[in-house]
Amino acid sequence: MSLSLYQRLALTVTGAFIVVAYLLFWWSSALAEQAKHQAEQQLHLALAEHLANDNPLLQDGVYDKPALENLFHTLMVLGPAFEFYFLDPSGNILTYSADSNKIKRQSVELAPLVTLIDKPEQLPVYGDDPRSFNEQKIFSAAPIYNQGNLQGYLYVIIGGEIYDSVFARVKTNQQLMQHGFIIIAAFVLVLILLLVLLRYFTKPIRQLVSEMELVKSHQFDCANINLSHWQANKKNEIQLLGRTFAEMVTKINEQLMQLTDNERIRKELLAQLSHDLRTPLAAMQGYVETIAIKGDDLPKEDRDAYLRTVLRNGKQLKLLIDQIFELAHLEDGQVSVNLETFPIGELIYDIVAKFALKAREKNIKLSLNPAQCGFLVYSDIAKLERILSNLIDNALRHTPENGEITIDIVNDNNRVNVAVIDTGTGISQKDLAYIFDARYRASNARGEKHKHAGLGLAITKKLASLLNANMQVTSELGKGSCFSFSLKSVIV
């Protein structure tokens, strides 16, 4: 069974809290026990020495086992918290006050006794407990001399068996148990408080996970989802994470909407292009079939007219296919830009000369302002020629007879502004925002006698973006249009 983040954190905190509480309790108990031993040993440090000096049997260094046993028994009656032992110079137990059946050791290690006698400030010092094979206890010790010769040691265990049994019973009384319950209850309350705080701090994470699952269930469409308002607090990592997630979801949703819109546009474009391709193909097929069926029976004038129509539709078809490939190549983003310095006036003269015949046929004045232009620009000459050709061709198509088209050039703050201005039919304000979309045909183009591909302005916009030349358009219906962009100038 998988556990949530809060459950894992709660189990981890609980386990760590129990371990820490146990170690703290053990450490405090050990510290309290050591302090108690130090105090008791300090209090009874001179006990053995006083007994040795005040008792005639020990003061003279005379070893009388029955007399010492009686003495130890009397002292133990007076002080039941002590056990008395007389040791020889090697640490062997000669006599004692305890029950012989409970004595486990026959000798005592002398090193702790020597340490306590020589360095009494280093407390607590623990010595062997004769009643146990491995237990140690605090003690008081004093050497016994007879005429300057060491006879043995008086070894007094502080807190003997009687003391331990009484103390153990006292520890189990009701008052101590109440104190124990209070301590345990305090630990439990602290643990509960920690878990509550942990749940409070992990609440935003659970909320964020819930929102992630909700967004996922709606296929990342957050149109009908109300996400929480996460504050941009860099000091709060969870708030920052939530805000980043919300921004990411918004961005993903925008991209999905854009992809959906692009897919719709693509389908519409394919449908429109299929129609545009099918129309000239059908016309070409019809005329070619007529020529093939009638053969020599068809008058020469009709045959020539049919062939001209086929040729015109073939050119239109080729132009459309070329523009489709060009637009696809531009949208693919793999077009290289070859920047160079050149005089823009010479390029415009060549373009004007290319469209001069077409302009004369419609009696349209095509001019450059200023007539002598020596401005140098840093751009891609081939792509700039394509932009200007598209704009002039578009202007010629929408300018009636006796109209005027002017290519206006102005050098302004290290930029050369280029504008193609015509006195044509103009563009309505509702169409201005869409004229650069592929396959969009403005209302002023729908009644044209000669149909065109409709991709010229879309290609022009893409090419201008490659040259960092922001394409702009202003127009007034019935008065004409102005397409303008700017290029980086070169100062000689």
Short mmCIF file of C-alpha atoms in Angstrom, two decimals:
data_model
loop_
_atom_site.label_atom_id
_atom_site.label_comp_id
_atom_site.label_asym_id
_atom_site.label_seq_id
_atom_site.Cartn_x
_atom_site.Cartn_y
_atom_site.Cartn_z
CA MET A 1 0.00 0.00 0.00
CA SER A 2 1.43 3.35 -1.06
CA LEU A 3 1.58 6.07 1.54
CA SER A 4 1.09 9.78 1.01
CA LEU A 5 3.82 12.31 1.70
CA TYR A 6 2.17 13.36 4.96
CA GLN A 7 1.85 9.74 6.12
CA ARG A 8 5.49 9.04 5.36
CA LEU A 9 6.58 12.23 7.10
CA ALA A 10 4.31 11.46 10.07
CA LEU A 11 5.73 7.95 10.45
CA THR A 12 9.27 9.26 10.10
CA VAL A 13 8.73 12.04 12.63
CA THR A 14 7.00 9.66 15.06
CA GLY A 15 9.80 7.11 14.84
CA ALA A 16 12.48 9.78 15.15
CA PHE A 17 10.61 11.37 18.06
CA ILE A 18 10.36 8.03 19.92
CA VAL A 19 14.06 7.32 19.39
CA VAL A 20 15.07 10.83 20.47
CA ALA A 21 12.71 10.71 23.46
CA TYR A 22 14.13 7.36 24.53
CA LEU A 23 17.73 8.55 24.12
CA LEU A 24 16.92 11.76 25.99
CA PHE A 25 15.25 9.83 28.80
CA TRP A 26 18.16 7.38 28.99
CA TRP A 27 20.70 10.19 28.93
CA SER A 28 18.89 12.24 31.59
CA SER A 29 18.44 9.14 33.77
CA ALA A 30 22.11 8.25 33.43
CA LEU A 31 23.10 11.85 34.14
CA ALA A 32 20.82 11.99 37.19
CA GLU A 33 22.15 8.66 38.42
CA GLN A 34 25.73 9.80 38.00
CA ALA A 35 24.99 13.06 39.83
CA LYS A 36 23.33 11.14 42.65
CA HIS A 37 26.30 8.80 42.92
CA GLN A 38 28.74 11.71 42.90
CA ALA A 39 26.82 13.48 45.66
CA GLU A 40 26.47 10.36 47.80
CA GLN A 41 30.12 9.41 47.37
CA GLN A 42 31.21 12.96 48.14
CA LEU A 43 29.00 12.92 51.26
CA HIS A 44 30.41 9.62 52.53
CA LEU A 45 33.93 10.02 51.19
CA ALA A 46 35.55 10.01 54.65
CA LEU A 47 33.24 7.39 56.16
CA ALA A 48 35.73 4.52 55.96
CA GLU A 49 38.56 6.70 57.26
CA HIS A 50 36.50 7.88 60.26
CA LEU A 51 35.48 4.30 61.08
CA ALA A 52 39.08 3.13 60.84
CA ASN A 53 40.32 5.96 63.08
CA ASP A 54 37.53 5.78 65.64
CA ASN A 55 37.32 2.00 66.09
CA PRO A 56 40.06 0.47 68.29
CA LEU A 57 40.04 -2.82 66.40
CA LEU A 58 40.80 -1.09 63.14
CA GLN A 59 42.88 1.70 64.57
CA ASP A 60 45.49 -0.74 65.88
CA GLY A 61 45.48 -2.68 62.64
CA VAL A 62 44.60 -5.87 64.53
CA TYR A 63 42.74 -8.44 62.51
CA ASP A 64 40.17 -10.23 64.66
CA LYS A 65 37.59 -11.79 62.38
CA PRO A 66 34.82 -12.47 64.97
CA ALA A 67 35.25 -9.04 66.49
CA LEU A 68 35.17 -7.37 63.06
CA GLU A 69 32.06 -9.31 62.06
CA ASN A 70 30.30 -8.09 65.19
CA LEU A 71 31.50 -4.58 64.49
CA PHE A 72 30.31 -4.66 60.88
CA HIS A 73 26.97 -6.11 61.94
CA THR A 74 26.52 -3.32 64.47
CA LEU A 75 27.47 -0.68 61.93
CA MET A 76 25.11 -2.18 59.34
CA VAL A 77 22.26 -2.10 61.85
CA LEU A 78 22.99 1.58 62.45
CA GLY A 79 23.47 2.29 58.74
CA PRO A 80 21.50 -0.22 56.61
CA ALA A 81 22.45 1.67 53.43
CA PHE A 82 26.07 0.50 53.80
CA GLU A 83 27.94 -2.80 53.46
CA PHE A 84 31.30 -3.24 55.20
CA TYR A 85 34.22 -5.37 53.98
CA PHE A 86 37.76 -5.86 55.26
CA LEU A 87 40.29 -6.57 52.55
CA ASP A 88 43.88 -7.76 52.78
CA PRO A 89 46.62 -5.79 50.94
CA SER A 90 45.94 -7.90 47.80
CA GLY A 91 42.22 -7.16 47.74
CA ASN A 92 41.02 -10.51 49.07
CA ILE A 93 37.91 -10.29 51.22
CA LEU A 94 38.70 -11.37 54.79
CA THR A 95 35.43 -10.53 56.52
CA TYR A 96 32.20 -8.68 55.77
CA SER A 97 28.85 -7.64 57.12
CA ALA A 98 26.68 -9.27 54.44
CA ASP A 99 25.13 -12.71 54.28
CA SER A 100 27.78 -15.20 53.18
CA ASN A 101 25.35 -16.90 50.78
CA LYS A 102 25.09 -13.73 48.74
CA ILE A 103 28.81 -13.07 48.31
CA LYS A 104 29.85 -13.76 44.69
CA ARG A 105 33.41 -12.42 44.75
CA GLN A 106 36.30 -13.47 46.91
CA SER A 107 38.44 -10.48 45.98
CA VAL A 108 38.06 -6.87 44.91
CA GLU A 109 40.05 -4.91 42.34
CA LEU A 110 42.27 -2.47 44.27
CA ALA A 111 42.85 0.08 41.49
CA PRO A 112 39.57 1.98 42.14
CA LEU A 113 40.39 2.06 45.90
CA VAL A 114 43.82 3.54 45.26
CA THR A 115 42.31 6.11 42.87
CA LEU A 116 39.72 7.21 45.43
CA ILE A 117 42.30 7.42 48.26
CA ASP A 118 44.92 9.29 46.17
CA LYS A 119 42.61 11.46 44.04
CA PRO A 120 39.34 11.97 45.93
CA GLU A 121 38.37 14.87 43.66
CA GLN A 122 37.72 12.57 40.68
CA LEU A 123 34.19 11.48 41.57
CA PRO A 124 32.30 9.29 41.11
CA VAL A 125 34.63 6.28 41.34
CA TYR A 126 33.08 2.82 41.04
CA GLY A 127 34.40 -0.35 42.67
CA ASP A 128 33.53 -4.04 42.48
CA ASP A 129 30.35 -5.16 44.22
CA PRO A 130 31.09 -8.44 46.08
CA ARG A 131 27.42 -9.42 45.68
CA SER A 132 27.73 -9.50 41.88
CA PHE A 133 30.19 -10.84 39.34
CA ASN A 134 30.11 -7.77 37.09
CA GLU A 135 28.25 -4.95 38.85
CA GLN A 136 30.04 -1.94 40.32
CA LYS A 137 29.01 0.61 42.95
CA ILE A 138 30.22 3.74 44.65
CA PHE A 139 32.18 3.17 47.84
CA SER A 140 34.31 4.65 50.60
CA ALA A 141 37.69 3.15 51.41
CA ALA A 142 40.53 3.66 53.90
CA PRO A 143 43.87 1.85 54.37
CA ILE A 144 44.52 0.04 57.68
CA TYR A 145 48.07 0.25 59.08
CA ASN A 146 49.77 -1.48 62.02
CA GLN A 147 53.00 0.20 63.08
CA GLY A 148 53.44 1.62 59.61
CA ASN A 149 52.74 -1.64 57.81
CA LEU A 150 49.70 -1.91 55.55
CA GLN A 151 47.34 -4.54 56.96
CA GLY A 152 44.46 -4.11 54.50
CA TYR A 153 41.59 -1.86 53.54
CA LEU A 154 38.22 -1.02 55.02
CA TYR A 155 35.87 -1.17 51.99
CA VAL A 156 32.40 0.32 52.48
CA ILE A 157 29.79 -0.08 49.73
CA ILE A 158 27.45 2.93 49.64
CA GLY A 159 23.88 1.88 48.82
CA GLY A 160 24.01 -1.83 49.48
CA GLU A 161 21.45 -4.50 48.79
CA ILE A 162 19.00 -3.32 51.46
CA TYR A 163 19.22 0.24 50.13
CA ASP A 164 18.68 -0.92 46.54
CA SER A 165 15.63 -3.03 47.42
CA VAL A 166 14.05 -0.22 49.43
CA PHE A 167 14.82 2.34 46.73
CA ALA A 168 13.35 0.04 44.06
CA ARG A 169 10.11 -0.24 46.04
CA VAL A 170 9.96 3.50 46.52
CA LYS A 171 10.42 4.06 42.79
CA THR A 172 7.31 2.03 42.14
CA ASN A 173 5.02 3.91 44.45
CA GLN A 174 1.98 5.77 43.17
CA GLN A 175 3.52 9.24 43.21
CA LEU A 176 6.42 8.27 41.00
CA MET A 177 4.05 6.48 38.68
CA GLN A 178 1.97 9.64 38.42
CA HIS A 179 5.06 11.65 37.58
CA GLY A 180 5.94 9.05 34.97
CA PHE A 181 2.48 9.27 33.43
CA ILE A 182 2.74 13.06 33.36
CA ILE A 183 6.05 12.88 31.54
CA ILE A 184 4.68 10.34 29.07
CA ALA A 185 1.57 12.45 28.51
CA ALA A 186 3.74 15.51 27.91
CA PHE A 187 5.74 13.59 25.30
CA VAL A 188 2.53 12.40 23.61
CA LEU A 189 1.12 15.94 23.52
CA VAL A 190 4.34 17.25 21.98
CA LEU A 191 4.19 14.46 19.39
CA ILE A 192 0.57 15.30 18.54
CA LEU A 193 1.47 18.98 18.26
CA LEU A 194 4.31 18.12 15.88
CA LEU A 195 2.00 15.99 13.73
CA VAL A 196 -0.59 18.79 13.59
CA LEU A 197 2.06 21.32 12.60
CA LEU A 198 3.41 18.88 10.04
CA ARG A 199 -0.05 18.45 8.57
CA TYR A 200 -0.48 22.23 8.45
CA PHE A 201 2.82 22.75 6.66
CA THR A 202 2.16 19.95 4.15
CA LYS A 203 -1.37 21.18 3.36
CA PRO A 204 -0.18 23.33 0.39
CA ILE A 205 1.63 20.30 -1.06
CA ARG A 206 -1.53 18.19 -0.83
CA GLN A 207 -3.46 21.04 -2.42
CA LEU A 208 -0.93 21.30 -5.24
CA VAL A 209 -1.04 17.53 -5.85
CA SER A 210 -4.85 17.68 -5.96
CA GLU A 211 -4.73 20.48 -8.55
CA MET A 212 -2.19 18.54 -10.61
CA GLU A 213 -4.49 15.51 -10.67
CA LEU A 214 -7.45 17.74 -11.56
CA VAL A 215 -5.57 19.35 -14.47
CA LYS A 216 -4.44 15.94 -15.67
CA SER A 217 -8.00 14.57 -15.57
CA HIS A 218 -9.15 17.53 -17.74
CA GLN A 219 -6.42 16.84 -20.33
CA PHE A 220 -4.60 20.06 -19.32
CA ASP A 221 -7.59 22.16 -20.36
CA CYS A 222 -7.94 24.60 -17.48
CA ALA A 223 -10.79 26.58 -19.05
CA ASN A 224 -13.27 25.10 -16.55
CA ILE A 225 -10.83 24.77 -13.63
CA ASN A 226 -10.33 27.33 -10.89
CA LEU A 227 -6.73 27.01 -9.75
CA SER A 228 -5.62 28.41 -6.41
CA HIS A 229 -3.99 31.79 -6.25
CA TRP A 230 -0.37 31.14 -5.36
CA GLN A 231 1.67 34.10 -4.21
CA ALA A 232 5.09 34.83 -5.73
CA ASN A 233 6.98 34.44 -2.45
CA LYS A 234 10.57 33.39 -3.10
CA LYS A 235 11.06 32.63 0.60
CA ASN A 236 8.22 30.10 0.54
CA GLU A 237 9.27 27.28 -1.76
CA ILE A 238 5.81 25.68 -1.83
CA GLN A 239 4.11 28.94 -2.84
CA LEU A 240 6.79 29.44 -5.50
CA LEU A 241 6.28 25.89 -6.74
CA GLY A 242 2.51 26.37 -6.88
CA ARG A 243 2.82 29.64 -8.78
CA THR A 244 5.28 28.06 -11.23
CA PHE A 245 2.86 25.16 -11.77
CA ALA A 246 -0.03 27.56 -12.38
CA GLU A 247 2.05 29.53 -14.90
CA MET A 248 3.14 26.29 -16.55
CA VAL A 249 -0.46 25.09 -16.85
CA THR A 250 -1.49 28.45 -18.31
CA LYS A 251 1.37 28.28 -20.82
CA ILE A 252 0.51 24.70 -21.77
CA ASN A 253 -3.14 25.65 -22.18
CA GLU A 254 -2.19 28.60 -24.39
CA GLN A 255 0.01 26.34 -26.51
CA LEU A 256 -2.77 23.75 -26.79
CA MET A 257 -5.19 26.46 -27.88
CA GLN A 258 -2.64 27.73 -30.36
CA LEU A 259 -2.07 24.22 -31.70
CA THR A 260 -5.83 23.74 -32.01
CA ASP A 261 -6.17 27.05 -33.81
CA ASN A 262 -3.21 26.23 -36.07
CA GLU A 263 -4.77 22.87 -36.87
CA ARG A 264 -8.03 24.59 -37.78
CA ILE A 265 -6.19 27.11 -39.94
CA ARG A 266 -4.21 24.31 -41.57
CA LYS A 267 -7.37 22.42 -42.48
CA GLU A 268 -8.98 25.57 -43.83
CA LEU A 269 -5.82 26.39 -45.77
CA LEU A 270 -5.69 22.90 -47.26
CA ALA A 271 -9.34 23.12 -48.26
CA GLN A 272 -8.88 26.55 -49.85
CA LEU A 273 -5.65 25.57 -51.58
CA SER A 274 -7.30 22.44 -52.91
CA HIS A 275 -10.02 24.61 -54.39
CA ASP A 276 -7.49 27.04 -55.86
CA LEU A 277 -5.49 24.19 -57.35
CA ARG A 278 -8.54 22.40 -58.67
CA THR A 279 -9.99 25.49 -60.39
CA PRO A 280 -7.12 26.14 -62.86
CA LEU A 281 -6.58 22.43 -63.33
CA ALA A 282 -10.25 21.93 -64.22
CA ALA A 283 -10.10 24.86 -66.66
CA MET A 284 -6.94 23.53 -68.25
CA GLN A 285 -8.38 20.04 -68.51
CA GLY A 286 -11.59 21.31 -70.11
CA TYR A 287 -9.86 23.33 -72.79
CA VAL A 288 -7.29 20.60 -73.53
CA GLU A 289 -10.07 18.00 -73.86
CA THR A 290 -11.97 20.32 -76.21
CA ILE A 291 -8.87 20.75 -78.38
CA ALA A 292 -8.19 16.99 -78.32
CA ILE A 293 -11.79 16.02 -79.22
CA LYS A 294 -12.48 18.56 -81.97
CA GLY A 295 -8.99 18.56 -83.37
CA ASP A 296 -8.85 20.13 -86.85
CA ASP A 297 -12.57 20.96 -86.74
CA LEU A 298 -11.82 23.69 -84.17
CA PRO A 299 -11.26 27.14 -85.73
CA LYS A 300 -7.75 28.51 -85.41
CA GLU A 301 -8.92 31.56 -83.48
CA ASP A 302 -10.72 29.42 -80.89
CA ARG A 303 -7.76 27.05 -80.65
CA ASP A 304 -5.39 29.98 -79.96
CA ALA A 305 -7.77 31.44 -77.36
CA TYR A 306 -8.06 28.05 -75.64
CA LEU A 307 -4.29 27.65 -75.60
CA ARG A 308 -3.82 31.13 -74.13
CA THR A 309 -6.33 30.27 -71.42
CA VAL A 310 -4.50 27.02 -70.67
CA LEU A 311 -1.19 28.90 -70.54
CA ARG A 312 -2.61 31.56 -68.21
CA ASN A 313 -4.06 28.92 -65.86
CA GLY A 314 -0.77 27.04 -65.97
CA LYS A 315 1.12 30.17 -64.90
CA GLN A 316 -1.41 30.79 -62.15
CA LEU A 317 -1.07 27.22 -60.98
CA LYS A 318 2.73 27.45 -60.97
CA LEU A 319 2.61 30.74 -59.03
CA LEU A 320 0.34 29.20 -56.40
CA ILE A 321 2.53 26.12 -56.00
CA ASP A 322 5.65 28.27 -55.76
CA GLN A 323 4.07 30.43 -53.08
CA ILE A 324 2.89 27.39 -51.11
CA PHE A 325 6.41 25.98 -51.06
CA GLU A 326 7.90 29.38 -50.20
CA LEU A 327 5.51 29.93 -47.28
CA ALA A 328 6.09 26.40 -45.99
CA HIS A 329 9.85 26.95 -46.21
CA LEU A 330 9.58 30.23 -44.29
CA GLU A 331 7.36 28.75 -41.57
CA ASP A 332 9.79 25.86 -41.16
CA GLY A 333 12.27 28.35 -39.71
CA GLN A 334 15.31 27.04 -41.60
CA VAL A 335 15.75 30.00 -43.93
CA SER A 336 19.23 31.51 -43.95
CA VAL A 337 19.73 35.28 -44.02
CA ASN A 338 22.68 36.71 -45.96
CA LEU A 339 23.26 40.22 -44.68
CA GLU A 340 25.33 42.70 -46.67
CA THR A 341 25.71 46.44 -47.19
CA PHE A 342 24.23 47.84 -50.42
CA PRO A 343 22.54 51.04 -51.70
CA ILE A 344 18.82 50.57 -51.40
CA GLY A 345 18.16 53.14 -54.17
CA GLU A 346 19.69 50.94 -56.86
CA LEU A 347 17.59 47.95 -55.77
CA ILE A 348 14.38 49.99 -55.89
CA TYR A 349 15.26 51.38 -59.35
CA ASP A 350 15.56 47.82 -60.65
CA ILE A 351 12.24 46.79 -59.07
CA VAL A 352 10.45 49.87 -60.44
CA ALA A 353 11.82 49.08 -63.90
CA LYS A 354 10.47 45.51 -63.59
CA PHE A 355 6.94 46.77 -62.91
CA ALA A 356 7.07 49.81 -65.26
CA LEU A 357 5.35 48.05 -68.19
CA LYS A 358 2.54 46.72 -66.03
CA ALA A 359 2.06 50.19 -64.51
CA ARG A 360 1.90 51.85 -67.99
CA GLU A 361 -0.74 49.33 -69.07
CA LYS A 362 -2.99 50.59 -66.26
CA ASN A 363 -1.83 54.18 -66.66
CA ILE A 364 -0.52 54.19 -63.07
CA LYS A 365 2.30 56.52 -62.05
CA LEU A 366 5.08 54.50 -60.28
CA SER A 367 7.75 56.70 -58.68
CA LEU A 368 10.51 56.83 -56.05
CA ASN A 369 10.78 59.60 -53.46
CA PRO A 370 13.43 61.00 -53.35
CA ALA A 371 14.29 60.40 -56.97
CA GLN A 372 18.01 60.24 -56.12
CA CYS A 373 18.50 57.92 -53.17
CA GLY A 374 21.99 56.97 -51.99
CA PHE A 375 21.17 55.47 -48.57
CA LEU A 376 23.13 52.38 -47.59
CA VAL A 377 21.37 49.60 -45.70
CA TYR A 378 22.55 46.39 -44.05
CA SER A 379 20.13 43.64 -45.07
CA ASP A 380 19.49 40.61 -47.29
CA ILE A 381 19.17 41.95 -50.83
CA ALA A 382 17.26 38.94 -52.24
CA LYS A 383 14.65 38.89 -49.48
CA LEU A 384 14.25 42.66 -49.56
CA GLU A 385 13.69 42.48 -53.34
CA ARG A 386 10.97 39.85 -52.72
CA ILE A 387 9.27 42.06 -50.07
CA LEU A 388 9.19 45.14 -52.29
CA SER A 389 8.05 43.15 -55.33
CA ASN A 390 5.13 41.67 -53.38
CA LEU A 391 4.10 45.07 -52.01
CA ILE A 392 4.31 46.83 -55.42
CA ASP A 393 2.47 43.97 -57.15
CA ASN A 394 -0.23 44.10 -54.49
CA ALA A 395 -0.48 47.90 -54.88
CA LEU A 396 -0.79 47.62 -58.69
CA ARG A 397 -3.55 45.06 -58.33
CA HIS A 398 -5.63 47.29 -56.04
CA THR A 399 -4.93 50.68 -57.68
CA PRO A 400 -7.33 51.72 -60.43
CA GLU A 401 -6.31 53.42 -63.69
CA ASN A 402 -4.78 56.87 -63.44
CA GLY A 403 -3.72 56.08 -59.88
CA GLU A 404 -0.36 56.61 -58.26
CA ILE A 405 2.12 54.38 -56.36
CA THR A 406 5.04 55.95 -54.50
CA ILE A 407 8.00 54.24 -52.82
CA ASP A 408 8.92 56.66 -50.06
CA ILE A 409 12.38 56.41 -48.37
CA VAL A 410 13.42 58.34 -45.24
CA ASN A 411 16.66 58.04 -43.25
CA ASP A 412 15.82 58.44 -39.55
CA ASN A 413 18.09 57.68 -36.52
CA ASN A 414 20.25 54.95 -38.03
CA ARG A 415 17.17 53.37 -39.65
CA VAL A 416 15.93 53.65 -43.20
CA ASN A 417 12.13 53.72 -43.38
CA VAL A 418 10.62 52.33 -46.58
CA ALA A 419 6.94 52.85 -47.43
CA VAL A 420 4.89 51.70 -50.43
CA ILE A 421 1.98 54.14 -50.75
CA ASP A 422 -0.87 53.72 -53.24
CA THR A 423 -4.10 55.54 -54.10
CA GLY A 424 -6.04 52.34 -54.52
CA THR A 425 -9.23 50.91 -53.10
CA GLY A 426 -7.91 50.77 -49.54
CA ILE A 427 -8.64 48.25 -46.81
CA SER A 428 -11.46 48.39 -44.29
CA GLN A 429 -10.54 48.61 -40.62
CA LYS A 430 -12.07 45.22 -39.85
CA ASP A 431 -9.75 43.59 -42.41
CA LEU A 432 -6.50 45.28 -41.36
CA ALA A 433 -5.80 42.86 -38.49
CA TYR A 434 -6.04 39.80 -40.78
CA ILE A 435 -4.50 40.78 -44.09
CA PHE A 436 -1.18 39.04 -43.29
CA ASP A 437 -2.89 35.71 -42.51
CA ALA A 438 -2.40 33.01 -45.10
CA ARG A 439 -5.38 32.64 -47.44
CA TYR A 440 -7.23 35.62 -45.97
CA ARG A 441 -8.71 37.75 -48.70
CA ALA A 442 -9.86 41.21 -47.78
CA SER A 443 -13.23 42.54 -48.92
CA ASN A 444 -11.53 44.79 -51.49
CA ALA A 445 -10.05 41.71 -53.21
CA ARG A 446 -13.13 39.53 -53.51
CA GLY A 447 -14.44 41.22 -56.60
CA GLU A 448 -11.22 41.20 -58.56
CA LYS A 449 -11.42 40.18 -62.18
CA HIS A 450 -8.10 38.32 -62.10
CA LYS A 451 -7.76 35.95 -59.19
CA HIS A 452 -4.46 35.62 -57.41
CA ALA A 453 -2.92 33.11 -55.01
CA GLY A 454 -3.60 35.13 -51.84
CA LEU A 455 -0.33 34.24 -50.07
CA GLY A 456 1.76 37.27 -51.06
CA LEU A 457 1.23 39.36 -47.92
CA ALA A 458 1.73 36.34 -45.64
CA ILE A 459 5.08 35.67 -47.34
CA THR A 460 5.97 39.37 -47.11
CA LYS A 461 5.28 39.40 -43.37
CA LYS A 462 7.47 36.33 -42.80
CA LEU A 463 10.34 37.78 -44.83
CA ALA A 464 10.13 41.11 -42.97
CA SER A 465 10.31 39.27 -39.64
CA LEU A 466 13.49 37.49 -40.78
CA LEU A 467 15.06 40.88 -41.53
CA ASN A 468 13.88 42.39 -38.20
CA ALA A 469 11.85 44.85 -40.23
CA ASN A 470 8.55 45.34 -38.47
CA MET A 471 5.88 45.47 -41.16
CA GLN A 472 3.11 48.02 -40.54
CA VAL A 473 0.07 49.01 -42.54
CA THR A 474 -2.31 51.96 -42.51
CA SER A 475 -5.24 52.25 -44.85
CA GLU A 476 -8.52 54.02 -45.47
CA LEU A 477 -11.21 52.47 -47.57
CA GLY A 478 -11.52 54.23 -50.93
CA LYS A 479 -8.37 56.37 -50.45
CA GLY A 480 -5.45 53.91 -50.53
CA SER A 481 -2.98 52.05 -48.34
CA CYS A 482 0.53 52.44 -46.95
CA PHE A 483 2.76 49.44 -46.19
CA SER A 484 5.95 50.43 -44.35
CA PHE A 485 8.98 48.85 -42.66
CA SER A 486 12.43 49.94 -41.51
CA LEU A 487 15.95 48.65 -42.14
CA LYS A 488 19.28 49.21 -40.42
CA SER A 489 21.18 51.98 -42.16
CA VAL A 490 24.93 52.20 -42.67
CA ILE A 491 26.66 55.54 -42.13
CA VAL A 492 29.70 56.05 -44.34
#
